[in-house]
PDB file of C-alpha atoms in Angstrom:
ATOM      1  CA  UNK A  10     191.841 -46.317-150.170  1.00 55.00           C
ATOM      2  CA  UNK A  11     194.831 -45.714-147.916  1.00 58.00           C
ATOM      3  CA  UNK A  12     194.016 -47.062-144.467  1.00 63.00           C
ATOM      4  CA  UNK A  13     196.168 -44.487-142.673  1.00 71.00           C
ATOM      5  CA  UNK A  14     194.209 -41.650-144.345  1.00 93.00           C
ATOM      6  CA  UNK A  15     190.773 -42.803-143.161  1.00 97.00           C
ATOM      7  CA  UNK A  16     189.251 -40.424-140.627  1.00 98.00           C
ATOM      8  CA  UNK A  17     185.917 -42.218-140.200  1.00 98.00           C
ATOM      9  CA  UNK A  18     184.903 -45.834-140.625  1.00 98.00           C
ATOM     10  CA  UNK A  19     181.568 -47.359-139.738  1.00 97.00           C
ATOM     11  CA  UNK A  20     181.124 -51.134-139.684  1.00 97.00           C
ATOM     12  CA  UNK A  21     177.733 -52.854-139.917  1.00 97.00           C
ATOM     13  CA  UNK A  22     175.955 -49.942-138.249  1.00 97.00           C
ATOM     14  CA  UNK A  23     172.376 -50.543-137.166  1.00 95.00           C
ATOM     15  CA  UNK A  24     169.952 -47.993-135.752  1.00 94.00           C
ATOM     16  CA  UNK A  25     166.619 -49.490-134.675  1.00 93.00           C
ATOM     17  CA  UNK A  26     163.929 -47.428-132.965  1.00 88.00           C
ATOM     18  CA  UNK A  27     161.563 -49.322-130.665  1.00 83.00           C
ATOM     19  CA  UNK A  28     157.987 -48.102-131.100  1.00 78.00           C
ATOM     20  CA  UNK A  29     154.948 -48.841-128.951  1.00 69.00           C
ATOM     21  CA  UNK A  30     152.354 -46.409-130.226  1.00 61.00           C
ATOM     22  CA  UNK A  31     149.957 -45.752-133.091  1.00 58.00           C
ATOM     23  CA  UNK A  32     149.403 -48.631-135.470  1.00 56.00           C
ATOM     24  CA  UNK A  33     152.702 -50.286-134.529  1.00 57.00           C
ATOM     25  CA  UNK A  34     152.570 -53.498-132.544  1.00 63.00           C
ATOM     26  CA  UNK A  35     154.199 -53.596-129.138  1.00 64.00           C
ATOM     27  CA  UNK A  36     157.901 -54.393-129.394  1.00 65.00           C
ATOM     28  CA  UNK A  37     158.227 -53.568-133.118  1.00 81.00           C
ATOM     29  CA  UNK A  38     161.297 -51.683-134.308  1.00 87.00           C
ATOM     30  CA  UNK A  39     161.800 -49.191-137.111  1.00 89.00           C
ATOM     31  CA  UNK A  40     164.962 -50.309-138.908  1.00 91.00           C
ATOM     32  CA  UNK A  41     166.177 -46.829-139.806  1.00 93.00           C
ATOM     33  CA  UNK A  42     169.787 -47.899-140.459  1.00 95.00           C
ATOM     34  CA  UNK A  43     170.196 -51.558-141.313  1.00 94.00           C
ATOM     35  CA  UNK A  44     173.782 -52.849-141.580  1.00 95.00           C
ATOM     36  CA  UNK A  45     175.592 -49.885-143.131  1.00 97.00           C
ATOM     37  CA  UNK A  46     179.361 -49.765-143.695  1.00 97.00           C
ATOM     38  CA  UNK A  47     181.589 -47.157-145.333  1.00 97.00           C
ATOM     39  CA  UNK A  48     184.792 -45.160-144.800  1.00 97.00           C
ATOM     40  CA  UNK A  49     185.629 -41.500-145.321  1.00 98.00           C
ATOM     41  CA  UNK A  50     189.124 -40.225-146.087  1.00 97.00           C
ATOM     42  CA  UNK A  51     190.577 -37.173-144.365  1.00 97.00           C
ATOM     43  CA  UNK A  52     189.802 -34.039-146.383  1.00 97.00           C
ATOM     44  CA  UNK A  53     187.073 -35.743-148.396  1.00 98.00           C
ATOM     45  CA  UNK A  54     183.463 -34.650-148.927  1.00 98.00           C
ATOM     46  CA  UNK A  55     181.418 -37.830-148.791  1.00 98.00           C
ATOM     47  CA  UNK A  56     177.783 -37.654-149.899  1.00 98.00           C
ATOM     48  CA  UNK A  57     174.940 -39.734-148.469  1.00 98.00           C
ATOM     49  CA  UNK A  58     171.840 -39.547-150.673  1.00 96.00           C
ATOM     50  CA  UNK A  59     168.392 -41.079-151.000  1.00 92.00           C
ATOM     51  CA  UNK A  60     164.701 -40.383-150.595  1.00 89.00           C
ATOM     52  CA  UNK A  61     163.291 -38.923-147.401  1.00 88.00           C
ATOM     53  CA  UNK A  62     163.075 -41.594-144.710  1.00 87.00           C
ATOM     54  CA  UNK A  63     165.836 -43.787-146.142  1.00 92.00           C
ATOM     55  CA  UNK A  64     168.003 -43.469-143.007  1.00 93.00           C
ATOM     56  CA  UNK A  65     170.460 -40.735-144.010  1.00 95.00           C
ATOM     57  CA  UNK A  66     169.930 -38.456-141.019  1.00 94.00           C
ATOM     58  CA  UNK A  67     169.746 -41.395-138.601  1.00 95.00           C
ATOM     59  CA  UNK A  68     173.145 -42.520-139.890  1.00 96.00           C
ATOM     60  CA  UNK A  69     174.650 -39.077-139.285  1.00 96.00           C
ATOM     61  CA  UNK A  70     173.208 -38.780-135.787  1.00 94.00           C
ATOM     62  CA  UNK A  71     174.367 -42.282-134.879  1.00 94.00           C
ATOM     63  CA  UNK A  72     177.912 -41.478-136.016  1.00 95.00           C
ATOM     64  CA  UNK A  73     177.989 -38.420-133.743  1.00 94.00           C
ATOM     65  CA  UNK A  74     176.377 -40.426-130.926  1.00 92.00           C
ATOM     66  CA  UNK A  75     173.470 -38.001-130.740  1.00 92.00           C
ATOM     67  CA  UNK A  76     171.352 -41.148-130.789  1.00 87.00           C
ATOM     68  CA  UNK A  77     172.709 -44.391-129.315  1.00 86.00           C
ATOM     69  CA  UNK A  78     172.961 -46.932-132.120  1.00 91.00           C
ATOM     70  CA  UNK A  79     171.738 -50.500-131.829  1.00 91.00           C
ATOM     71  CA  UNK A  80     174.712 -52.415-133.181  1.00 95.00           C
ATOM     72  CA  UNK A  81     177.913 -52.077-135.147  1.00 96.00           C
ATOM     73  CA  UNK A  82     180.965 -49.912-134.601  1.00 96.00           C
ATOM     74  CA  UNK A  83     182.125 -46.377-135.393  1.00 97.00           C
ATOM     75  CA  UNK A  84     185.847 -45.668-135.690  1.00 97.00           C
ATOM     76  CA  UNK A  85     187.054 -42.055-135.645  1.00 97.00           C
ATOM     77  CA  UNK A  86     190.740 -41.381-136.273  1.00 96.00           C
ATOM     78  CA  UNK A  87     191.392 -45.073-135.675  1.00 94.00           C
ATOM     79  CA  UNK A  88     189.597 -45.280-132.304  1.00 95.00           C
ATOM     80  CA  UNK A  89     186.394 -47.193-131.664  1.00 96.00           C
ATOM     81  CA  UNK A  90     184.107 -44.505-130.227  1.00 95.00           C
ATOM     82  CA  UNK A  91     181.098 -46.801-129.843  1.00 91.00           C
ATOM     83  CA  UNK A  92     181.393 -46.896-126.050  1.00 91.00           C
ATOM     84  CA  UNK A  93     182.407 -43.276-125.471  1.00 93.00           C
ATOM     85  CA  UNK A  94     180.573 -41.546-122.614  1.00 91.00           C
ATOM     86  CA  UNK A  95     181.045 -38.600-120.271  1.00 92.00           C
ATOM     87  CA  UNK A  96     184.413 -36.871-120.583  1.00 93.00           C
ATOM     88  CA  UNK A  97     185.488 -38.992-123.554  1.00 94.00           C
ATOM     89  CA  UNK A  98     182.340 -38.082-125.453  1.00 93.00           C
ATOM     90  CA  UNK A  99     182.661 -34.396-124.567  1.00 93.00           C
ATOM     91  CA  UNK A 100     186.246 -34.358-125.834  1.00 94.00           C
ATOM     92  CA  UNK A 101     185.090 -36.078-129.020  1.00 94.00           C
ATOM     93  CA  UNK A 102     182.568 -33.281-129.628  1.00 92.00           C
ATOM     94  CA  UNK A 103     185.458 -30.889-130.261  1.00 94.00           C
ATOM     95  CA  UNK A 104     186.517 -32.972-133.229  1.00 96.00           C
ATOM     96  CA  UNK A 105     183.095 -33.971-134.594  1.00 96.00           C
ATOM     97  CA  UNK A 106     180.407 -31.355-135.177  1.00 96.00           C
ATOM     98  CA  UNK A 107     177.081 -31.115-137.003  1.00 96.00           C
ATOM     99  CA  UNK A 108     175.324 -28.588-139.225  1.00 96.00           C
ATOM    100  CA  UNK A 109     171.583 -29.106-138.935  1.00 92.00           C
ATOM    101  CA  UNK A 110     169.021 -28.767-141.697  1.00 89.00           C
ATOM    102  CA  UNK A 111     166.822 -26.015-140.323  1.00 88.00           C
ATOM    103  CA  UNK A 112     168.615 -22.765-139.388  1.00 85.00           C
ATOM    104  CA  UNK A 113     165.363 -21.503-137.868  1.00 86.00           C
ATOM    105  CA  UNK A 114     165.219 -24.331-135.332  1.00 89.00           C
ATOM    106  CA  UNK A 115     168.907 -24.995-134.650  1.00 90.00           C
ATOM    107  CA  UNK A 116     169.703 -21.619-133.075  1.00 94.00           C
ATOM    108  CA  UNK A 117     168.415 -20.591-129.640  1.00 95.00           C
ATOM    109  CA  UNK A 118     166.075 -17.613-130.276  1.00 94.00           C
ATOM    110  CA  UNK A 119     166.627 -16.307-126.716  1.00 95.00           C
ATOM    111  CA  UNK A 120     170.361 -15.734-127.212  1.00 96.00           C
ATOM    112  CA  UNK A 121     172.256 -13.195-129.255  1.00 97.00           C
ATOM    113  CA  UNK A 122     174.598 -14.468-131.939  1.00 97.00           C
ATOM    114  CA  UNK A 123     177.638 -13.645-129.804  1.00 98.00           C
ATOM    115  CA  UNK A 124     176.312 -15.809-126.968  1.00 97.00           C
ATOM    116  CA  UNK A 125     175.572 -18.658-129.370  1.00 97.00           C
ATOM    117  CA  UNK A 126     179.130 -18.635-130.712  1.00 98.00           C
ATOM    118  CA  UNK A 127     180.794 -18.163-127.342  1.00 97.00           C
ATOM    119  CA  UNK A 128     178.963 -21.132-125.832  1.00 97.00           C
ATOM    120  CA  UNK A 129     180.984 -23.972-127.419  1.00 96.00           C
ATOM    121  CA  UNK A 130     184.270 -22.278-126.510  1.00 97.00           C
ATOM    122  CA  UNK A 131     183.159 -21.864-122.891  1.00 96.00           C
ATOM    123  CA  UNK A 132     181.766 -25.402-122.702  1.00 95.00           C
ATOM    124  CA  UNK A 133     185.128 -26.847-123.700  1.00 95.00           C
ATOM    125  CA  UNK A 134     187.098 -24.352-121.570  1.00 94.00           C
ATOM    126  CA  UNK A 135     189.032 -22.990-124.529  1.00 95.00           C
ATOM    127  CA  UNK A 136     190.888 -19.665-124.216  1.00 95.00           C
ATOM    128  CA  UNK A 137     190.169 -16.837-121.797  1.00 96.00           C
ATOM    129  CA  UNK A 138     187.239 -14.429-122.139  1.00 95.00           C
ATOM    130  CA  UNK A 139     189.102 -11.877-124.235  1.00 96.00           C
ATOM    131  CA  UNK A 140     190.490 -14.548-126.553  1.00 97.00           C
ATOM    132  CA  UNK A 141     187.022 -16.074-126.961  1.00 97.00           C
ATOM    133  CA  UNK A 142     185.599 -12.745-128.098  1.00 97.00           C
ATOM    134  CA  UNK A 143     188.412 -12.364-130.621  1.00 97.00           C
ATOM    135  CA  UNK A 144     187.792 -15.929-131.825  1.00 97.00           C
ATOM    136  CA  UNK A 145     184.099 -15.209-132.326  1.00 98.00           C
ATOM    137  CA  UNK A 146     184.832 -12.046-134.303  1.00 97.00           C
ATOM    138  CA  UNK A 147     187.346 -13.930-136.416  1.00 97.00           C
ATOM    139  CA  UNK A 148     184.932 -16.764-137.272  1.00 97.00           C
ATOM    140  CA  UNK A 149     182.098 -14.361-138.137  1.00 97.00           C
ATOM    141  CA  UNK A 150     184.359 -12.645-140.659  1.00 96.00           C
ATOM    142  CA  UNK A 151     185.318 -16.039-142.117  1.00 96.00           C
ATOM    143  CA  UNK A 152     181.684 -16.842-142.845  1.00 97.00           C
ATOM    144  CA  UNK A 153     181.126 -13.530-144.611  1.00 96.00           C
ATOM    145  CA  UNK A 154     179.298 -11.478-141.966  1.00 96.00           C
ATOM    146  CA  UNK A 155     180.367  -8.360-140.073  1.00 95.00           C
ATOM    147  CA  UNK A 156     180.826  -8.094-136.305  1.00 95.00           C
ATOM    148  CA  UNK A 157     177.613  -6.045-136.079  1.00 96.00           C
ATOM    149  CA  UNK A 158     175.628  -9.290-136.429  1.00 97.00           C
ATOM    150  CA  UNK A 159     176.941 -10.481-133.074  1.00 97.00           C
ATOM    151  CA  UNK A 160     174.546  -8.159-131.260  1.00 97.00           C
ATOM    152  CA  UNK A 161     171.484  -9.500-133.080  1.00 97.00           C
ATOM    153  CA  UNK A 162     169.086 -12.314-132.258  1.00 97.00           C
ATOM    154  CA  UNK A 163     168.506 -15.170-134.753  1.00 96.00           C
ATOM    155  CA  UNK A 164     165.052 -13.872-135.743  1.00 95.00           C
ATOM    156  CA  UNK A 165     166.694 -10.652-136.959  1.00 97.00           C
ATOM    157  CA  UNK A 166     168.625 -12.610-139.590  1.00 96.00           C
ATOM    158  CA  UNK A 167     167.618 -14.075-142.951  1.00 95.00           C
ATOM    159  CA  UNK A 168     167.652 -17.828-143.528  1.00 93.00           C
ATOM    160  CA  UNK A 169     171.010 -17.703-145.290  1.00 95.00           C
ATOM    161  CA  UNK A 170     172.536 -15.579-142.545  1.00 96.00           C
ATOM    162  CA  UNK A 171     171.251 -17.963-139.878  1.00 96.00           C
ATOM    163  CA  UNK A 172     172.786 -20.921-141.671  1.00 96.00           C
ATOM    164  CA  UNK A 173     176.090 -19.060-141.855  1.00 97.00           C
ATOM    165  CA  UNK A 174     175.928 -18.668-138.058  1.00 97.00           C
ATOM    166  CA  UNK A 175     175.083 -22.370-137.692  1.00 97.00           C
ATOM    167  CA  UNK A 176     178.143 -23.181-139.797  1.00 97.00           C
ATOM    168  CA  UNK A 177     180.272 -20.805-137.709  1.00 97.00           C
ATOM    169  CA  UNK A 178     179.126 -22.554-134.535  1.00 97.00           C
ATOM    170  CA  UNK A 179     180.127 -25.910-136.027  1.00 97.00           C
ATOM    171  CA  UNK A 180     183.614 -24.843-137.141  1.00 97.00           C
ATOM    172  CA  UNK A 181     184.606 -22.529-134.272  1.00 97.00           C
ATOM    173  CA  UNK A 182     186.073 -25.483-132.345  1.00 96.00           C
ATOM    174  CA  UNK A 183     188.220 -26.413-135.381  1.00 96.00           C
ATOM    175  CA  UNK A 184     186.792 -29.943-135.719  1.00 97.00           C
ATOM    176  CA  UNK A 185     188.195 -32.563-138.052  1.00 97.00           C
ATOM    177  CA  UNK A 186     184.827 -33.911-139.219  1.00 98.00           C
ATOM    178  CA  UNK A 187     181.504 -32.189-139.829  1.00 98.00           C
ATOM    179  CA  UNK A 188     178.230 -33.986-140.499  1.00 98.00           C
ATOM    180  CA  UNK A 189     176.147 -31.631-142.650  1.00 97.00           C
ATOM    181  CA  UNK A 190     172.524 -32.816-142.579  1.00 96.00           C
ATOM    182  CA  UNK A 191     170.658 -31.250-145.519  1.00 95.00           C
ATOM    183  CA  UNK A 192     172.433 -27.926-144.819  1.00 95.00           C
ATOM    184  CA  UNK A 193     170.899 -26.024-147.773  1.00 94.00           C
ATOM    185  CA  UNK A 194     167.521 -27.703-148.329  1.00 91.00           C
ATOM    186  CA  UNK A 195     165.636 -25.086-146.265  1.00 87.00           C
ATOM    187  CA  UNK A 196     167.173 -22.184-148.223  1.00 91.00           C
ATOM    188  CA  UNK A 197     166.234 -20.407-151.443  1.00 90.00           C
ATOM    189  CA  UNK A 198     168.041 -21.686-154.515  1.00 88.00           C
ATOM    190  CA  UNK A 199     169.867 -18.378-154.937  1.00 88.00           C
ATOM    191  CA  UNK A 200     171.283 -18.691-151.408  1.00 93.00           C
ATOM    192  CA  UNK A 201     172.161 -22.391-151.651  1.00 94.00           C
ATOM    193  CA  UNK A 202     175.116 -21.775-153.971  1.00 93.00           C
ATOM    194  CA  UNK A 203     176.540 -19.157-151.598  1.00 95.00           C
ATOM    195  CA  UNK A 204     176.380 -21.531-148.625  1.00 96.00           C
ATOM    196  CA  UNK A 205     177.882 -24.409-150.617  1.00 96.00           C
ATOM    197  CA  UNK A 206     180.760 -22.212-151.770  1.00 96.00           C
ATOM    198  CA  UNK A 207     181.287 -21.069-148.174  1.00 97.00           C
ATOM    199  CA  UNK A 208     181.506 -24.691-147.046  1.00 97.00           C
ATOM    200  CA  UNK A 209     184.042 -25.435-149.774  1.00 97.00           C
ATOM    201  CA  UNK A 210     186.157 -22.423-148.766  1.00 97.00           C
ATOM    202  CA  UNK A 211     186.092 -23.450-145.105  1.00 97.00           C
ATOM    203  CA  UNK A 212     187.013 -27.023-146.006  1.00 96.00           C
ATOM    204  CA  UNK A 213     190.073 -25.813-147.876  1.00 95.00           C
ATOM    205  CA  UNK A 214     191.157 -23.242-145.300  1.00 95.00           C
ATOM    206  CA  UNK A 215     190.445 -25.303-142.171  1.00 96.00           C
ATOM    207  CA  UNK A 216     191.292 -28.815-143.420  1.00 96.00           C
ATOM    208  CA  UNK A 217     187.752 -30.082-142.843  1.00 97.00           C
ATOM    209  CA  UNK A 218     186.169 -33.393-143.771  1.00 98.00           C
ATOM    210  CA  UNK A 219     182.438 -33.491-144.499  1.00 98.00           C
ATOM    211  CA  UNK A 220     179.775 -36.146-144.406  1.00 98.00           C
ATOM    212  CA  UNK A 221     177.247 -34.336-146.604  1.00 98.00           C
ATOM    213  CA  UNK A 222     173.682 -35.652-146.312  1.00 97.00           C
ATOM    214  CA  UNK A 223     171.168 -34.624-148.953  1.00 95.00           C
ATOM    215  CA  UNK A 224     168.275 -35.724-151.161  1.00 92.00           C
ATOM    216  CA  UNK A 225     169.236 -33.183-153.855  1.00 91.00           C
ATOM    217  CA  UNK A 226     171.499 -34.907-156.357  1.00 91.00           C
ATOM    218  CA  UNK A 227     172.390 -31.674-158.173  1.00 89.00           C
ATOM    219  CA  UNK A 228     173.714 -30.221-154.904  1.00 92.00           C
ATOM    220  CA  UNK A 229     175.607 -33.405-154.091  1.00 95.00           C
ATOM    221  CA  UNK A 230     177.225 -33.471-157.518  1.00 94.00           C
ATOM    222  CA  UNK A 231     178.498 -29.924-157.014  1.00 91.00           C
ATOM    223  CA  UNK A 232     180.181 -30.501-153.664  1.00 95.00           C
ATOM    224  CA  UNK A 233     181.100 -34.173-153.081  1.00 97.00           C
ATOM    225  CA  UNK A 234     184.005 -36.443-154.000  1.00 97.00           C
ATOM    226  CA  UNK A 235     182.174 -39.744-153.454  1.00 98.00           C
ATOM    227  CA  UNK A 236     178.549 -40.757-152.997  1.00 98.00           C
ATOM    228  CA  UNK A 237     176.735 -43.548-151.189  1.00 98.00           C
ATOM    229  CA  UNK A 238     173.118 -44.152-152.227  1.00 98.00           C
ATOM    230  CA  UNK A 239     170.759 -45.348-149.472  1.00 97.00           C
ATOM    231  CA  UNK A 240     167.420 -47.115-149.759  1.00 96.00           C
ATOM    232  CA  UNK A 241     165.370 -48.349-146.820  1.00 95.00           C
ATOM    233  CA  UNK A 242     168.267 -48.210-144.368  1.00 95.00           C
ATOM    234  CA  UNK A 243     170.832 -49.869-146.636  1.00 96.00           C
ATOM    235  CA  UNK A 244     173.550 -48.631-148.980  1.00 97.00           C
ATOM    236  CA  UNK A 245     172.804 -49.971-152.454  1.00 97.00           C
ATOM    237  CA  UNK A 246     175.589 -48.247-154.416  1.00 98.00           C
ATOM    238  CA  UNK A 247     178.779 -46.306-153.685  1.00 98.00           C
ATOM    239  CA  UNK A 248     181.350 -44.725-156.009  1.00 98.00           C
ATOM    240  CA  UNK A 249     183.147 -41.541-156.960  1.00 98.00           C
ATOM    241  CA  UNK A 250     180.665 -38.782-157.698  1.00 97.00           C
ATOM    242  CA  UNK A 251     181.167 -38.573-161.453  1.00 96.00           C
ATOM    243  CA  UNK A 252     181.169 -42.363-161.679  1.00 96.00           C
ATOM    244  CA  UNK A 253     177.708 -42.405-160.088  1.00 96.00           C
ATOM    245  CA  UNK A 254     176.406 -39.793-162.522  1.00 95.00           C
ATOM    246  CA  UNK A 255     178.050 -41.186-165.641  1.00 94.00           C
ATOM    247  CA  UNK A 256     177.807 -44.940-164.968  1.00 95.00           C
ATOM    248  CA  UNK A 257     175.080 -45.672-162.387  1.00 96.00           C
ATOM    249  CA  UNK A 258     174.646 -49.405-161.813  1.00 97.00           C
ATOM    250  CA  UNK A 259     171.817 -49.943-159.332  1.00 97.00           C
ATOM    251  CA  UNK A 260     168.276 -49.502-160.754  1.00 96.00           C
ATOM    252  CA  UNK A 261     167.387 -47.259-157.816  1.00 96.00           C
ATOM    253  CA  UNK A 262     170.315 -44.931-158.564  1.00 96.00           C
ATOM    254  CA  UNK A 263     169.317 -44.847-162.241  1.00 95.00           C
ATOM    255  CA  UNK A 264     165.753 -43.900-161.264  1.00 94.00           C
ATOM    256  CA  UNK A 265     166.955 -41.112-158.955  1.00 93.00           C
ATOM    257  CA  UNK A 266     169.188 -39.646-161.666  1.00 93.00           C
ATOM    258  CA  UNK A 267     166.390 -39.770-164.236  1.00 90.00           C
ATOM    259  CA  UNK A 268     164.316 -37.468-162.016  1.00 85.00           C
ATOM    260  CA  UNK A 269     166.843 -34.600-162.077  1.00 83.00           C
ATOM    261  CA  UNK A 270     165.405 -31.656-164.041  1.00 77.00           C
ATOM    262  CA  UNK A 271     167.403 -30.807-167.182  1.00 70.00           C
ATOM    263  CA  UNK A 272     167.060 -27.545-169.127  1.00 59.00           C
ATOM    264  CA  UNK A 273     168.384 -28.718-172.501  1.00 56.00           C
ATOM    265  CA  UNK A 274     166.007 -31.130-174.242  1.00 54.00           C
ATOM    266  CA  UNK A 275     168.807 -33.072-175.939  1.00 56.00           C
ATOM    267  CA  UNK A 276     170.280 -33.979-172.537  1.00 57.00           C
ATOM    268  CA  UNK A 277     167.077 -35.271-170.988  1.00 57.00           C
ATOM    269  CA  UNK A 278     166.862 -38.913-170.011  1.00 65.00           C
ATOM    270  CA  UNK A 279     163.710 -40.969-170.008  1.00 75.00           C
ATOM    271  CA  UNK A 280     162.073 -40.552-166.614  1.00 80.00           C
ATOM    272  CA  UNK A 281     161.813 -43.798-164.671  1.00 85.00           C
ATOM    273  CA  UNK A 282     158.667 -43.875-162.574  1.00 80.00           C
ATOM    274  CA  UNK A 283     158.913 -46.018-159.457  1.00 85.00           C
ATOM    275  CA  UNK A 284     155.510 -47.512-158.758  1.00 83.00           C
ATOM    276  CA  UNK A 285     154.224 -48.354-155.308  1.00 81.00           C
ATOM    277  CA  UNK A 286     155.194 -47.006-151.923  1.00 84.00           C
ATOM    278  CA  UNK A 287     158.492 -47.336-150.086  1.00 86.00           C
ATOM    279  CA  UNK A 288     158.105 -50.467-147.897  1.00 89.00           C
ATOM    280  CA  UNK A 289     157.780 -50.084-144.152  1.00 87.00           C
ATOM    281  CA  UNK A 290     161.115 -49.995-142.279  1.00 88.00           C
ATOM    282  CA  UNK A 291     159.331 -51.944-139.527  1.00 88.00           C
ATOM    283  CA  UNK A 292     158.833 -54.932-141.772  1.00 87.00           C
ATOM    284  CA  UNK A 293     161.142 -54.573-144.795  1.00 89.00           C
ATOM    285  CA  UNK A 294     160.708 -57.072-147.632  1.00 92.00           C
ATOM    286  CA  UNK A 295     162.768 -60.234-147.851  1.00 93.00           C
ATOM    287  CA  UNK A 296     165.587 -60.322-150.340  1.00 95.00           C
ATOM    288  CA  UNK A 297     166.534 -57.012-151.951  1.00 96.00           C
ATOM    289  CA  UNK A 298     164.745 -54.133-150.187  1.00 94.00           C
ATOM    290  CA  UNK A 299     164.097 -52.462-153.562  1.00 95.00           C
ATOM    291  CA  UNK A 300     162.671 -55.447-155.458  1.00 95.00           C
ATOM    292  CA  UNK A 301     158.994 -54.515-155.004  1.00 94.00           C
ATOM    293  CA  UNK A 302     159.521 -51.263-156.941  1.00 94.00           C
ATOM    294  CA  UNK A 303     162.405 -52.274-159.197  1.00 94.00           C
ATOM    295  CA  UNK A 304     161.707 -52.273-162.975  1.00 92.00           C
ATOM    296  CA  UNK A 305     164.395 -54.935-163.448  1.00 94.00           C
ATOM    297  CA  UNK A 306     163.485 -57.253-160.575  1.00 94.00           C
ATOM    298  CA  UNK A 307     164.076 -60.985-161.047  1.00 95.00           C
ATOM    299  CA  UNK A 308     162.663 -63.934-159.036  1.00 95.00           C
ATOM    300  CA  UNK A 309     165.883 -64.197-157.011  1.00 96.00           C
ATOM    301  CA  UNK A 310     165.492 -60.590-155.838  1.00 96.00           C
ATOM    302  CA  UNK A 311     162.507 -61.443-153.642  1.00 95.00           C
ATOM    303  CA  UNK A 312     164.248 -64.379-151.956  1.00 96.00           C
ATOM    304  CA  UNK A 313     167.916 -63.550-151.391  1.00 96.00           C
ATOM    305  CA  UNK A 314     169.603 -60.373-150.176  1.00 95.00           C
ATOM    306  CA  UNK A 315     172.189 -59.242-152.733  1.00 96.00           C
ATOM    307  CA  UNK A 316     175.793 -59.141-151.592  1.00 94.00           C
ATOM    308  CA  UNK A 317     178.008 -56.141-152.179  1.00 94.00           C
ATOM    309  CA  UNK A 318     180.013 -56.398-155.401  1.00 95.00           C
ATOM    310  CA  UNK A 319     183.193 -54.378-155.927  1.00 95.00           C
ATOM    311  CA  UNK A 320     184.155 -53.181-159.393  1.00 94.00           C
ATOM    312  CA  UNK A 321     186.814 -50.872-160.840  1.00 89.00           C
ATOM    313  CA  UNK A 322     187.792 -47.712-158.935  1.00 88.00           C
ATOM    314  CA  UNK A 323     186.062 -48.961-155.781  1.00 91.00           C
ATOM    315  CA  UNK A 324     182.591 -48.766-157.337  1.00 97.00           C
ATOM    316  CA  UNK A 325     180.362 -51.015-155.204  1.00 97.00           C
ATOM    317  CA  UNK A 326     176.781 -52.122-155.818  1.00 97.00           C
ATOM    318  CA  UNK A 327     174.365 -54.489-154.083  1.00 97.00           C
ATOM    319  CA  UNK A 328     172.224 -55.902-156.892  1.00 97.00           C
ATOM    320  CA  UNK A 329     171.613 -59.367-158.356  1.00 96.00           C
ATOM    321  CA  UNK A 330     171.962 -57.970-161.896  1.00 95.00           C
ATOM    322  CA  UNK A 331     175.714 -58.141-161.399  1.00 94.00           C
ATOM    323  CA  UNK A 332     176.069 -61.522-159.699  1.00 90.00           C
ATOM    324  CA  UNK A 333     177.794 -63.255-162.640  1.00 78.00           C
ATOM    325  CA  UNK A 334     179.991 -60.260-163.484  1.00 67.00           C
ATOM    326  CA  UNK A 335     181.524 -60.280-160.028  1.00 57.00           C
ATOM    327  CA  UNK A 336     182.042 -64.048-159.690  1.00 52.00           C
TER     328      UNK A 336
END
């Protein structure tokens, strides 16, 4: 990976949430993101996948500094943004935006669509009033809606139309990087393809880079260039998208892929059932975080954390099954 083409790099990122309520003991922390590192190239669509609660969304929010992270570093366009505050952080927001999962909750129901789209331009003091209105009309056309929608409120729009407006709000500042957090999971299947194709068109026409967060592997396969698989706050495997689907290495990745529905019987793989519950992120197991549910677990898996092994084409995996192969 060319270093001068990397737009985002995160090093040993940790996001711990201190909890003092419910059945948690005082002072305990939920280890939502636990020592995560990866890089994204400019113009790339990088997928982050895993079960619900694995730390995907926490990773995205930490990168955008929506939540202050516990440890590690985030580098955007070569600059360490970990300590950005105030004016520096506001300026950064122009270049890094987010598309949220729920279009029903991410838009202010009290404002018309025109107000919603004008707000980021006004906040960053971009253009004059007339130019802002022209910019809003231009972006609405780019996302496939007419200017008549600008006079409507969010609750007058369908779910797909609302998500188009949420996307318009994210791209109207012409950012370099967009974190898309489950951007189609709340939509009907028939609408999902339209939104994904819209995102691909915008990426091409506006030179965007995406961090695409999802639990739906079929969706991720359609849109991403590379994939990182997360489990219990850690990345267990990372490779080019087709490499993940054709040659998965980590047992957790294999289990996830086996659960994808397939229409043709001759293409079906034997379903791998993972027994037991996902361990608590407050007190994760020693050794490999997956060993308690892994069908190929060995004695060493419960004692020692696996190190990351790097194979051909940048395919990385953290699993003791490959210790000798990587020595």
